[in-house]
Amino acid sequence: MRKAALFAIGSHGDGNSSAVRLLGQIARTDADVEIAKTATYAMGEWGTGALGMDELRRIMKEAKSTEVKKAALHVLWNSRDKESIAIIREVALASTDQELRKTAAYALGNSETPEAFGALKELGATSTDPGTQEAAIYAMCNIGGAN
């Protein structure tokens, strides 16, 4: 029932600042990871907008669960705008969580932008984790000739 309520807020919130803040707070603080992920995905139902981007940045910094942060990366990737790509790039290059870095690499690869290619090149060159390096190379192959 809680999940349905969250999607109802996301589906009918029309970017309402109260709705965005509520979903962001739930995503960052709810102890139930599935509820927190649902709140994150619900934020993407109407598009993110400036406030949504701020909340997604907060989720990336404050959520305790890697799974919730991965959900935020998915919402960001679906936005496919320059700010989303910048946030994903930041996660790929600065996070200490290798799972998040790999997820960010795949998201960048799917964005197929020259900015993403540069970030992936940097990620592959600077990461010491073989799995993250592999994810960066694979994602660059998805982009192909974008650079």
Short mmCIF file of C-alpha atoms in Angstrom, two decimals:
data_model
loop_
_atom_site.label_atom_id
_atom_site.label_comp_id
_atom_site.label_asym_id
_atom_site.label_seq_id
_atom_site.Cartn_x
_atom_site.Cartn_y
_atom_site.Cartn_z
CA MET A 1 0.00 0.00 0.00
CA ARG A 2 2.85 2.41 0.80
CA LYS A 3 4.42 1.76 -2.61
CA ALA A 4 1.16 2.52 -4.39
CA ALA A 5 0.82 5.75 -2.43
CA LEU A 6 4.33 6.81 -3.40
CA PHE A 7 3.68 6.18 -7.08
CA ALA A 8 0.40 8.09 -6.80
CA ILE A 9 2.33 11.06 -5.43
CA GLY A 10 4.86 10.71 -8.23
CA SER A 11 2.27 10.26 -10.95
CA HIS A 12 0.05 13.14 -9.91
CA GLY A 13 2.52 15.44 -8.21
CA ASP A 14 3.31 17.47 -11.36
CA GLY A 15 6.64 18.50 -9.87
CA ASN A 16 4.95 19.96 -6.79
CA SER A 17 7.73 21.03 -4.44
CA SER A 18 6.08 19.44 -1.40
CA ALA A 19 5.72 16.14 -3.23
CA VAL A 20 9.33 16.20 -4.45
CA ARG A 21 10.64 16.98 -0.98
CA LEU A 22 8.49 14.27 0.61
CA LEU A 23 9.64 11.65 -1.89
CA GLY A 24 13.26 12.76 -1.44
CA GLN A 25 13.02 12.56 2.33
CA ILE A 26 11.51 9.07 2.17
CA ALA A 27 14.20 7.97 -0.29
CA ARG A 28 16.97 9.23 1.97
CA THR A 29 15.65 8.10 5.34
CA ASP A 30 13.22 5.19 5.16
CA ALA A 31 14.67 2.04 6.70
CA ASP A 32 12.76 -0.13 4.23
CA VAL A 33 15.00 -0.20 1.14
CA GLU A 34 12.13 -1.15 -1.17
CA ILE A 35 10.07 1.82 0.01
CA ALA A 36 13.07 4.14 -0.36
CA LYS A 37 13.71 2.84 -3.90
CA THR A 38 10.03 3.25 -4.78
CA ALA A 39 10.10 6.87 -3.58
CA THR A 40 13.18 7.46 -5.74
CA TYR A 41 11.59 5.97 -8.84
CA ALA A 42 8.37 7.89 -8.15
CA MET A 43 10.35 11.14 -8.34
CA GLY A 44 11.05 10.38 -11.98
CA GLU A 45 7.38 9.93 -12.88
CA TRP A 46 6.84 13.57 -13.85
CA GLY A 47 10.39 14.53 -14.75
CA THR A 48 12.93 15.82 -12.32
CA GLY A 49 13.21 19.59 -12.75
CA ALA A 50 15.61 21.70 -10.69
CA LEU A 51 14.18 20.70 -7.32
CA GLY A 52 14.16 17.04 -8.35
CA MET A 53 17.82 17.27 -9.33
CA ASP A 54 18.63 18.77 -5.92
CA GLU A 55 16.78 15.92 -4.21
CA LEU A 56 18.52 13.31 -6.36
CA ARG A 57 21.91 14.82 -5.44
CA ARG A 58 20.91 14.59 -1.77
CA ILE A 59 19.88 10.96 -2.24
CA MET A 60 23.28 10.21 -3.80
CA LYS A 61 25.01 11.79 -0.79
CA GLU A 62 22.73 10.81 2.10
CA ALA A 63 20.92 7.55 1.33
CA LYS A 64 22.36 4.69 3.33
CA SER A 65 21.58 1.98 0.77
CA THR A 66 23.56 1.41 -2.41
CA GLU A 67 20.36 0.07 -3.97
CA VAL A 68 18.58 3.38 -3.36
CA LYS A 69 21.51 5.26 -4.87
CA LYS A 70 21.39 2.94 -7.91
CA ALA A 71 17.69 3.79 -8.28
CA ALA A 72 18.63 7.50 -8.24
CA LEU A 73 21.21 6.87 -10.98
CA HIS A 74 18.48 5.18 -13.03
CA VAL A 75 16.16 8.18 -12.63
CA LEU A 76 19.02 10.51 -13.57
CA TRP A 77 19.85 8.45 -16.65
CA ASN A 78 16.21 8.58 -17.77
CA SER A 79 16.35 12.38 -17.58
CA ARG A 80 19.22 12.45 -20.11
CA ASP A 81 19.93 16.13 -19.72
CA LYS A 82 23.29 17.82 -19.10
CA GLU A 83 22.75 18.18 -15.35
CA SER A 84 21.85 14.50 -14.98
CA ILE A 85 24.95 13.47 -16.91
CA ALA A 86 27.05 15.78 -14.70
CA ILE A 87 25.71 14.13 -11.53
CA ILE A 88 26.27 10.63 -12.93
CA ARG A 89 29.80 11.65 -13.99
CA GLU A 90 30.49 12.92 -10.48
CA VAL A 91 29.40 9.57 -9.00
CA ALA A 92 31.48 7.60 -11.52
CA LEU A 93 34.64 9.56 -10.77
CA ALA A 94 34.31 10.38 -7.07
CA SER A 95 32.38 7.61 -5.33
CA THR A 96 34.28 5.13 -3.19
CA ASP A 97 31.53 2.53 -3.75
CA GLN A 98 32.65 0.38 -6.70
CA GLU A 99 29.10 -0.89 -7.34
CA LEU A 100 27.90 2.69 -7.74
CA ARG A 101 30.84 3.53 -9.98
CA LYS A 102 30.02 0.55 -12.23
CA THR A 103 26.33 1.48 -12.36
CA ALA A 104 27.28 5.08 -13.19
CA ALA A 105 29.58 3.82 -15.95
CA TYR A 106 26.75 1.85 -17.57
CA ALA A 107 24.43 4.86 -17.27
CA LEU A 108 27.03 7.08 -18.93
CA GLY A 109 27.49 4.56 -21.71
CA ASN A 110 23.77 4.50 -22.36
CA SER A 111 23.65 8.29 -22.54
CA GLU A 112 25.81 8.18 -25.69
CA THR A 113 27.17 11.71 -25.26
CA PRO A 114 30.69 13.06 -25.83
CA GLU A 115 30.77 14.27 -22.20
CA ALA A 116 30.03 10.75 -21.04
CA PHE A 117 32.78 9.32 -23.25
CA GLY A 118 35.34 11.65 -21.64
CA ALA A 119 34.20 10.71 -18.14
CA LEU A 120 34.38 7.00 -18.97
CA LYS A 121 37.86 7.41 -20.42
CA GLU A 122 38.94 9.11 -17.20
CA LEU A 123 37.22 6.46 -15.06
CA GLY A 124 38.95 3.63 -16.92
CA ALA A 125 42.33 5.34 -16.60
CA THR A 126 42.07 6.24 -12.91
CA SER A 127 40.20 3.33 -11.34
CA THR A 128 42.20 0.60 -9.63
CA ASP A 129 39.22 -1.78 -9.52
CA PRO A 130 39.24 -4.23 -12.46
CA GLY A 131 35.43 -4.49 -12.45
CA THR A 132 35.05 -0.72 -12.66
CA GLN A 133 37.65 -0.53 -15.44
CA GLU A 134 35.78 -3.25 -17.35
CA ALA A 135 32.47 -1.39 -16.89
CA ALA A 136 34.06 1.82 -18.22
CA ILE A 137 35.48 0.06 -21.29
CA TYR A 138 32.18 -1.70 -22.00
CA ALA A 139 30.30 1.59 -21.66
CA MET A 140 32.72 3.37 -24.01
CA CYS A 141 32.00 0.66 -26.59
CA ASN A 142 28.29 1.52 -26.31
CA ILE A 143 29.07 5.11 -27.16
CA GLY A 144 31.35 4.21 -30.02
CA GLY A 145 32.23 7.21 -32.14
CA ALA A 146 30.62 9.87 -29.96
CA ASN A 147 34.04 11.28 -29.12
#
